Coordinates of C-alpha atoms and ligand atoms in Angstrom, one line a residue:
M1097 CA -3.6 -30.7 1.2
K1098 CA -1.2 -28.4 2.6
N1099 CA 1.8 -26.6 0.8
P1100 CA 5.3 -27.4 2.3
P1101 CA 6.3 -24.8 4.9
H1102 CA 9.0 -22.1 4.7
M1103 CA 8.3 -21.8 0.9
H1104 CA 9.9 -18.6 -0.8
P1105 CA 6.9 -15.9 -1.6
Q1106 CA 7.7 -16.3 -5.1
T1107 CA 6.3 -20.1 -4.9
S1108 CA 3.7 -19.3 -2.0
S1109 CA 2.2 -16.2 -3.8
V1110 CA 0.8 -19.1 -6.5
S1111 CA -1.1 -21.4 -4.3
E1112 CA -0.9 -20.6 -0.6
G1113 CA -4.2 -20.0 0.8
F1114 CA -6.2 -22.7 -1.4
D1115 CA -6.8 -26.1 -0.5
P1116 CA -8.3 -28.1 -3.6
T1117 CA -9.9 -30.6 -1.2
L1118 CA -12.1 -28.0 0.1
S1119 CA -13.5 -27.2 -3.6
V1120 CA -14.2 -30.3 -5.4
M1121 CA -10.6 -30.8 -6.3
A1122 CA -10.5 -27.6 -8.6
V1123 CA -6.9 -26.5 -9.4
R1124 CA -7.7 -22.9 -9.0
P1125 CA -10.1 -21.3 -6.5
P1126 CA -13.6 -21.1 -7.4
I1127 CA -15.7 -17.9 -6.7
Y1128 CA -18.0 -18.2 -3.7
P1129 CA -20.8 -15.4 -4.4
V1130 CA -22.8 -16.4 -1.1
S1131 CA -24.1 -14.0 1.6
T1132 CA -24.5 -16.5 4.5
Y1133 CA -23.1 -20.1 5.5
C1134 CA -24.8 -22.9 7.6
F1135 CA -23.5 -23.9 11.1
P1136 CA -22.9 -27.3 12.3
N1137 CA -24.8 -26.9 15.3
A1138 CA -26.1 -24.1 17.4
A1139 CA -23.2 -24.0 19.9
A1140 CA -20.7 -23.5 17.1
A1141 CA -22.5 -20.8 15.6
A1142 CA -22.1 -19.1 19.4
H1143 CA -18.5 -19.7 19.4
Y1144 CA -17.7 -18.3 16.0
F1145 CA -19.6 -15.1 16.5
E1146 CA -17.7 -14.7 19.9
V1147 CA -14.2 -15.2 18.1
L1148 CA -15.0 -13.5 15.1
L1149 CA -16.3 -10.3 17.0
G1150 CA -13.1 -10.3 19.4
K1151 CA -14.7 -11.2 22.3
K1152 CA -12.9 -14.6 22.7
D1153 CA -9.7 -15.8 21.4
A1154 CA -9.6 -18.9 19.1
V1155 CA -7.5 -21.9 20.4
P1156 CA -4.4 -21.9 18.4
G1157 CA -5.0 -23.9 15.0
E1158 CA -8.6 -23.9 15.5
P1159 CA -10.4 -23.4 12.1
I1160 CA -13.2 -21.1 12.6
G1161 CA -16.1 -21.5 10.1
L1162 CA -17.7 -19.4 7.9
V1163 CA -20.8 -17.2 9.1
Y1164 CA -21.7 -14.3 7.0
A1165 CA -20.0 -12.7 4.0
R1166 CA -19.7 -9.2 5.9
L1167 CA -17.7 -11.1 8.4
N1168 CA -15.7 -13.5 6.3
H1169 CA -15.8 -15.5 3.3
P1170 CA -13.6 -18.2 1.3
N1171 CA -12.5 -15.9 -1.5
A1172 CA -11.4 -13.2 1.1
E1173 CA -9.9 -15.6 3.1
M1174 CA -8.0 -17.3 0.6
F1175 CA -6.4 -14.0 -0.7
E1176 CA -5.7 -13.1 3.0
D1177 CA -3.7 -16.5 3.4
S1178 CA -1.9 -15.8 0.1
L1179 CA -0.9 -12.2 1.1
R1180 CA 0.4 -13.1 4.7
S1181 CA 2.4 -15.7 3.1
V1182 CA 4.4 -13.5 0.7
E1183 CA 4.6 -10.6 3.6
R1184 CA 7.5 -11.3 5.5
G1185 CA 7.1 -11.1 9.0
A1186 CA 3.3 -11.2 8.9
H1187 CA 1.2 -13.6 10.9
A1188 CA -2.2 -12.4 9.7
A1189 CA -3.9 -10.2 7.0
A1190 CA -7.5 -8.7 5.9
A1191 CA -9.2 -7.9 2.7
F1192 CA -11.0 -4.7 2.4
T1193 CA -13.2 -3.0 -0.1
S1194 CA -10.3 -0.4 -1.2
G1195 CA -7.0 1.2 0.2
M1196 CA -8.9 3.9 1.7
S1197 CA -11.2 1.6 3.7
A1198 CA -8.3 -0.6 5.1
I1199 CA -6.6 2.6 6.2
T1200 CA -9.8 4.1 7.7
T1201 CA -10.9 0.9 9.2
T1202 CA -7.4 0.5 10.8
I1203 CA -7.4 4.0 12.2
F1204 CA -10.6 3.9 13.9
T1205 CA -9.5 0.6 15.4
L1206 CA -6.2 1.8 16.9
A1207 CA -7.0 5.8 17.5
R1208 CA -8.7 7.2 20.4
P1209 CA -10.5 10.7 20.5
G1210 CA -8.1 12.7 22.6
T1211 CA -4.9 10.9 20.9
K1212 CA -2.6 12.1 18.2
I1213 CA -1.7 10.4 15.2
L1214 CA 1.9 11.4 13.8
Y1215 CA 2.7 11.1 10.1
Q1216 CA 5.2 11.9 7.6
R1217 CA 4.4 14.2 4.7
P1218 CA 3.5 13.6 1.9
V1219 CA 1.0 10.9 2.1
Y1220 CA -1.5 9.9 -0.5
G1221 CA -4.1 12.6 -0.9
G1222 CA -7.2 10.5 0.2
T1223 CA -5.3 9.7 3.4
D1224 CA -4.1 13.4 3.7
H1225 CA -8.1 14.2 3.5
V1226 CA -8.6 11.9 6.3
F1227 CA -6.0 13.3 8.5
R1228 CA -6.7 16.8 8.0
G1229 CA -10.4 17.0 6.9
I1230 CA -12.1 14.4 8.8
L1231 CA -10.1 13.0 12.2
P1232 CA -10.2 16.8 13.8
G1233 CA -14.0 16.2 13.7
W1234 CA -13.5 12.9 16.1
N1235 CA -11.1 14.7 18.3
V1236 CA -7.9 13.0 16.8
D1237 CA -5.0 15.2 15.9
A1238 CA -3.2 14.2 13.0
I1239 CA 0.1 16.1 12.8
A1240 CA 2.5 16.3 10.2
V1241 CA 5.9 16.0 10.8
D1242 CA 9.4 16.9 8.9
P1243 CA 11.8 14.3 8.2
D1244 CA 14.3 15.9 10.4
R1245 CA 11.8 16.5 13.2
W1246 CA 10.8 13.1 14.4
D1247 CA 12.9 13.0 17.6
E1248 CA 11.4 16.5 18.7
A1249 CA 7.8 15.8 17.6
L1250 CA 7.8 12.5 19.5
A1251 CA 9.3 13.9 22.6
A1252 CA 6.6 16.9 22.5
H1253 CA 3.6 14.2 21.8
G1254 CA 5.0 10.7 22.7
K1255 CA 2.6 10.3 25.7
D1256 CA -0.7 11.0 23.5
V1257 CA 0.4 9.3 20.4
S1258 CA -1.9 6.5 19.3
M1259 CA -0.2 5.9 15.8
V1260 CA 2.6 6.6 13.9
Y1261 CA 1.9 6.7 10.1
I1262 CA 4.3 6.4 7.4
E1263 CA 4.1 6.1 3.6
T1264 CA 7.6 5.1 2.2
P1265 CA 8.4 5.4 -0.6
A1266 CA 5.9 8.5 -0.4
N1267 CA 3.1 9.2 -3.0
P1268 CA 4.0 11.2 -5.3
T1269 CA 7.9 12.0 -4.5
L1270 CA 9.1 8.7 -3.2
A1271 CA 10.6 10.3 -0.3
M1272 CA 11.8 7.4 2.0
I1273 CA 11.9 6.9 5.8
D1274 CA 14.1 4.8 7.7
L1275 CA 11.8 2.4 9.6
D1276 CA 14.3 0.7 11.9
A1277 CA 15.2 4.6 13.2
M1278 CA 11.6 5.3 13.5
R1279 CA 11.0 2.1 15.6
V1280 CA 13.9 3.0 18.0
L1281 CA 12.7 6.8 18.3
V1282 CA 8.7 5.5 18.8
D1283 CA 10.0 3.1 21.7
R1284 CA 11.9 5.9 23.3
H1285 CA 9.5 8.5 23.5
C1286 CA 6.4 6.6 23.8
P1287 CA 5.9 5.3 27.5
G1288 CA 4.5 1.7 28.0
G1289 CA 5.6 0.7 24.4
G1290 CA 2.7 -0.5 22.0
V1291 CA 2.4 2.4 19.8
P1292 CA 1.9 1.0 16.4
I1293 CA 3.9 2.0 13.1
V1294 CA 1.6 1.6 10.4
V1295 CA 3.2 1.6 7.0
D1296 CA 1.8 2.3 3.5
N1297 CA 3.5 -0.1 1.5
T1298 CA 1.6 0.5 -1.6
F1299 CA 4.6 1.6 -4.0
L1300 CA 7.0 -1.3 -3.3
G1301 CA 4.8 -4.0 -2.2
P1302 CA 5.7 -7.2 -0.4
V1303 CA 8.1 -7.8 -3.3
F1304 CA 10.3 -5.0 -2.7
Q1305 CA 10.1 -4.0 0.7
S1306 CA 9.1 -5.7 4.2
P1307 CA 8.6 -3.2 7.0
L1308 CA 7.6 -5.7 9.4
E1309 CA 11.0 -6.7 9.4
H1310 CA 12.1 -3.3 9.9
G1311 CA 10.3 -2.4 13.2
A1312 CA 6.5 -1.8 11.7
D1313 CA 3.7 -3.4 13.2
L1314 CA 1.0 -3.2 10.2
C1315 CA 1.0 -2.5 6.5
V1316 CA -1.6 -1.0 4.7
Y1317 CA -2.1 -1.5 1.2
S1318 CA -4.2 0.0 -1.8
A1319 CA -4.6 -3.4 -3.6
T1320 CA -6.0 -1.6 -6.5
K1321 CA -2.6 -0.9 -7.4
F1322 CA 0.4 -3.7 -7.6
L1323 CA -1.6 -6.4 -5.7
G1324 CA -4.3 -6.5 -8.3
G1325 CA -2.2 -5.3 -11.1
H1326 CA -4.6 -4.8 -13.8
S1327 CA -6.5 -1.6 -13.2
D1328 CA -9.6 -3.7 -13.2
L1329 CA -10.5 -3.9 -9.2
V1330 CA -10.7 -1.6 -6.3
A1331 CA -9.5 -3.2 -3.1
G1332 CA -7.4 -2.8 0.0
A1333 CA -5.4 -5.1 2.4
I1334 CA -3.5 -4.8 5.7
T1335 CA -0.9 -7.3 7.0
A1336 CA 0.6 -7.5 10.6
K1337 CA 2.8 -9.0 12.7
D1338 CA 0.4 -9.4 15.8
P1339 CA -2.4 -11.5 14.6
A1340 CA -4.3 -9.9 17.7
I1341 CA -4.5 -6.7 16.3
V1342 CA -5.8 -7.9 12.7
T1343 CA -8.4 -9.5 14.7
R1344 CA -9.6 -6.3 16.1
V1345 CA -9.2 -4.6 12.9
K1346 CA -11.4 -7.5 11.2
A1347 CA -13.9 -7.0 14.1
N1348 CA -14.5 -3.4 13.2
R1349 CA -14.4 -4.2 9.3
A1350 CA -17.7 -6.6 10.0
F1351 CA -19.6 -3.4 11.3
F1352 CA -18.2 -1.0 9.1
G1353 CA -19.1 -3.1 6.1
T1354 CA -15.8 -2.8 4.7
I1355 CA -14.8 -6.4 3.6
C1356 CA -13.8 -7.1 0.0
E1357 CA -16.7 -9.0 -1.7
P1358 CA -16.1 -12.5 -3.2
F1359 CA -15.5 -11.6 -6.9
T1360 CA -12.8 -8.9 -6.3
A1361 CA -11.1 -11.0 -3.7
W1362 CA -11.1 -13.9 -6.2
M1363 CA -9.3 -11.7 -8.8
L1364 CA -7.0 -10.2 -6.3
Q1365 CA -6.0 -13.9 -5.4
R1366 CA -5.4 -14.7 -9.2
S1367 CA -3.2 -11.8 -9.6
M1368 CA -1.0 -12.9 -6.6
A1369 CA 0.3 -15.7 -8.6
T1370 CA 1.9 -13.1 -11.0
L1371 CA 2.9 -10.4 -8.5
W1372 CA 6.7 -11.3 -8.8
L1373 CA 6.7 -11.3 -12.4
R1374 CA 4.7 -8.3 -12.9
M1375 CA 6.7 -6.1 -10.4
T1376 CA 10.1 -7.3 -11.5
K1377 CA 9.5 -6.4 -15.3
Q1378 CA 7.8 -3.2 -14.0
S1379 CA 11.0 -2.4 -12.0
K1380 CA 13.4 -3.3 -14.4
N1381 CA 11.6 -1.3 -17.5
A1382 CA 11.7 1.8 -15.0
S1383 CA 15.3 1.5 -14.4
K1384 CA 16.0 1.5 -18.0
L1385 CA 13.7 4.7 -18.6
V1386 CA 15.0 6.8 -15.9
D1387 CA 18.3 6.5 -17.6
V1388 CA 16.8 8.3 -20.9
I1389 CA 14.6 10.7 -18.7
K1390 CA 17.5 11.8 -16.7
A1391 CA 19.5 13.1 -19.6
H1392 CA 16.7 14.8 -21.4
P1393 CA 17.2 18.8 -21.2
A1394 CA 13.3 19.3 -20.1
V1395 CA 14.1 17.6 -16.8
E1396 CA 15.2 19.4 -13.7
R1397 CA 15.0 16.3 -11.5
V1398 CA 14.3 12.6 -11.8
H1399 CA 12.8 10.9 -8.3
Y1400 CA 13.9 7.2 -8.6
P1401 CA 15.6 5.1 -5.8
T1402 CA 18.5 4.5 -7.8
L1403 CA 19.2 8.1 -8.3
F1404 CA 18.9 8.9 -4.4
V1405 CA 21.7 10.5 -2.8
G1406 CA 23.2 10.9 1.1
D1407 CA 20.6 9.4 3.7
Q1408 CA 17.6 8.6 1.1
A1409 CA 20.1 6.5 -0.7
R1410 CA 21.3 5.0 2.3
I1411 CA 17.6 4.1 3.2
F1412 CA 16.8 2.4 0.0
R1413 CA 19.9 0.1 0.1
K1414 CA 19.0 -0.7 3.6
Q1415 CA 15.2 -1.2 3.3
C1416 CA 14.5 -2.2 -0.4
R1417 CA 15.2 -5.0 -2.6
A1418 CA 14.6 -3.1 -5.8
P1419 CA 13.9 0.7 -6.9
G1420 CA 10.2 -0.3 -8.1
S1421 CA 8.3 1.3 -11.0
M1422 CA 7.1 4.6 -9.7
I1423 CA 8.9 7.5 -11.4
A1424 CA 8.5 11.2 -10.4
I1425 CA 9.8 13.7 -12.7
D1426 CA 10.3 17.5 -12.1
L1427 CA 9.9 19.4 -15.3
R1428 CA 11.5 22.7 -16.2
G1429 CA 8.6 25.2 -17.0
G1430 CA 6.2 24.4 -14.1
R1431 CA 2.5 23.5 -14.8
E1432 CA 2.5 24.2 -18.8
A1433 CA 5.5 22.1 -19.3
A1434 CA 4.0 19.5 -17.2
F1435 CA 0.6 19.6 -19.2
R1436 CA 2.5 19.6 -22.6
F1437 CA 4.1 16.6 -21.4
L1438 CA 1.1 14.5 -20.4
D1439 CA -1.1 15.8 -23.3
Q1440 CA 1.6 14.5 -25.8
L1441 CA 1.8 11.1 -24.4
S1442 CA 0.1 8.4 -26.3
L1443 CA 1.3 4.9 -25.3
V1444 CA 1.5 6.0 -21.5
R1445 CA -2.0 6.8 -20.6
L1446 CA -3.1 10.0 -18.7
A1447 CA -5.0 8.5 -15.7
V1448 CA -4.4 8.6 -11.8
S1449 CA -4.1 5.4 -10.0
L1450 CA -0.9 3.1 -10.5
G1451 CA 0.8 -0.6 -10.2
G1452 CA -1.0 -1.8 -13.2
V1453 CA 0.2 -3.7 -16.3
E1454 CA 0.0 -0.7 -18.3
S1455 CA 1.9 2.5 -17.9
L1456 CA -0.1 5.7 -16.6
A1457 CA 1.2 9.3 -15.9
S1458 CA -0.5 12.0 -14.1
H1459 CA 0.1 15.3 -12.6
P1460 CA -0.4 15.3 -8.7
R1461 CA -0.5 18.8 -7.9
T1462 CA -3.8 19.2 -9.9
T1463 CA -5.1 15.6 -9.1
T1464 CA -4.6 13.2 -6.3
A1465 CA -2.5 15.7 -4.2
S1466 CA -4.7 18.8 -5.4
E1467 CA -6.4 19.0 -1.6
M1468 CA -2.8 19.2 0.3
S1469 CA -2.5 22.4 1.9
D1470 CA -0.1 24.8 0.2
E1471 CA 2.5 24.6 3.5
D1472 CA 2.3 20.5 3.0
L1473 CA 3.0 20.5 -0.9
R1474 CA 5.8 23.0 -0.6
A1475 CA 7.5 21.0 2.4
S1476 CA 6.9 17.7 0.4
G1477 CA 8.3 18.9 -2.9
V1478 CA 5.2 18.5 -4.8
T1479 CA 5.7 21.1 -7.5
E1480 CA 3.7 22.5 -10.3
G1481 CA 6.3 20.6 -12.9
L1482 CA 5.9 17.3 -11.2
V1483 CA 4.4 14.4 -13.1
R1484 CA 4.2 11.0 -12.3
I1485 CA 4.8 7.9 -14.1
S1486 CA 3.6 4.1 -13.3
V1487 CA 5.7 1.9 -15.6
G1488 CA 3.9 -1.0 -16.9
V1489 CA 5.0 -4.2 -18.6
E1490 CA 5.4 -3.1 -22.0
Y1491 CA 8.4 -3.2 -24.2
W1492 CA 10.8 -0.5 -22.6
R1493 CA 11.9 1.2 -25.9
D1494 CA 8.4 1.7 -26.9
L1495 CA 7.8 3.5 -23.6
A1496 CA 11.1 5.1 -24.0
K1497 CA 10.0 6.5 -27.4
D1498 CA 6.7 7.9 -26.1
I1499 CA 8.2 9.4 -23.0
T1500 CA 10.9 11.1 -24.9
G1501 CA 8.7 12.4 -27.6
A1502 CA 6.6 13.9 -24.7
L1503 CA 9.7 15.6 -22.9
D1504 CA 10.5 17.1 -26.2
A1505 CA 6.9 18.5 -26.2
A1506 CA 7.6 19.9 -22.7
A1507 CA 10.8 21.6 -23.5
R1508 CA 9.1 23.6 -26.3
Ligands
PLP2556 C1 -0.3 5.2 -1.7 C2 -1.7 5.0 -1.6 N1 -2.3 4.6 -0.6 C3 -3.5 4.4 -0.5 C4 -4.3 4.7 -1.7 C5 -5.7 4.5 -1.7 O1 -6.3 3.6 -2.2 P1 -7.5 3.2 -3.1 O2 -7.8 3.9 -4.3 O3 -7.7 1.7 -3.4 O4 -8.9 3.6 -1.8 C6 -3.7 5.0 -2.8 C7 -4.6 5.6 -4.0 O5 -4.1 6.4 -5.0 C8 -2.4 5.3 -2.9 O6 -1.5 5.8 -3.8

């Protein structure tokens, strides 16, 4: 029972990946809390292993049966099909235990000792820790590149680069990168082609940005955020143009043990059906709130795509379908003002994470970005007065009242 082809992602997000005939005709997917699966015969078992461990290619269209839940299981596969169907340009997807395990499993598949990863700062603090604190121990050099130095950096390191890693919009400043332009530079400077551009698309998600249609090879997601959307699970995902890359990452996922477990994968698939509704409402809410926030005297600067100027505005218009629901505010008065703002909020909860139905706020400098070096903090504009808000689905006027009261407190 297949869905018609070429459906809009809004439609495929509702039911793609689920076939009722495989599940006693249930309308929605059941959970399969099962660790191991029966093989039809011994030869099939041997073949499944060869394909799943990346030793042999599957014949196109050939269904590969289930084996053991650390390799694959129905709930992960259903979520993966659903995510693949909404990610424009994707031909495969994989689900993980967390955004960090999606990122690290991908890195340990694509990078090799002695190679370099070039990345645009800022990146999420956990990713920054892997780049600066862990990869050097494995002889992989992660080099932060300033926005206007990519040509120079790729010219200098091109032949040693195993991966270009971009977070756009970046956490927490929302800085954007032109992915089409990055593709041109990478292909110009990295001989032999094939250097993958990996994009952390967590902030705008497949709803508002399609990196694979702008020259990227892989998207990584913290599915804990918008894909999950309810702050009740931790998970991650990747999508890619080339299914062969995903097969390689999945082979490592099997050995690292980083596959998303059945219950979480089931929750993720359930969340996919409301992804468009949630993200659209959240983005509309944020756009209205920004008009209120930017007019307040406590505010030095608001980082939000509709307020971008110059090249950042051009990239937003070209690459994104909507501004999304993350707002960063630079408050006058530094850390003290930021803390007064956060402590005054009541409807908006003081917590890290983002992308849930409820609004959250945090102080990146002392929390998620606290491990960044002083140089990176300065270069990326993560100031003491910066607060980050993830806007939820509440009625926007209630949020505006809460945020205005907190801005008043910040100004005191
Ligand atoms: C942009 C971004 N990427 C990756 C991650 C890591 O995701 P997780 O917490 O699901 O491991 C986060 C977490 O906040 C994030 O904001």
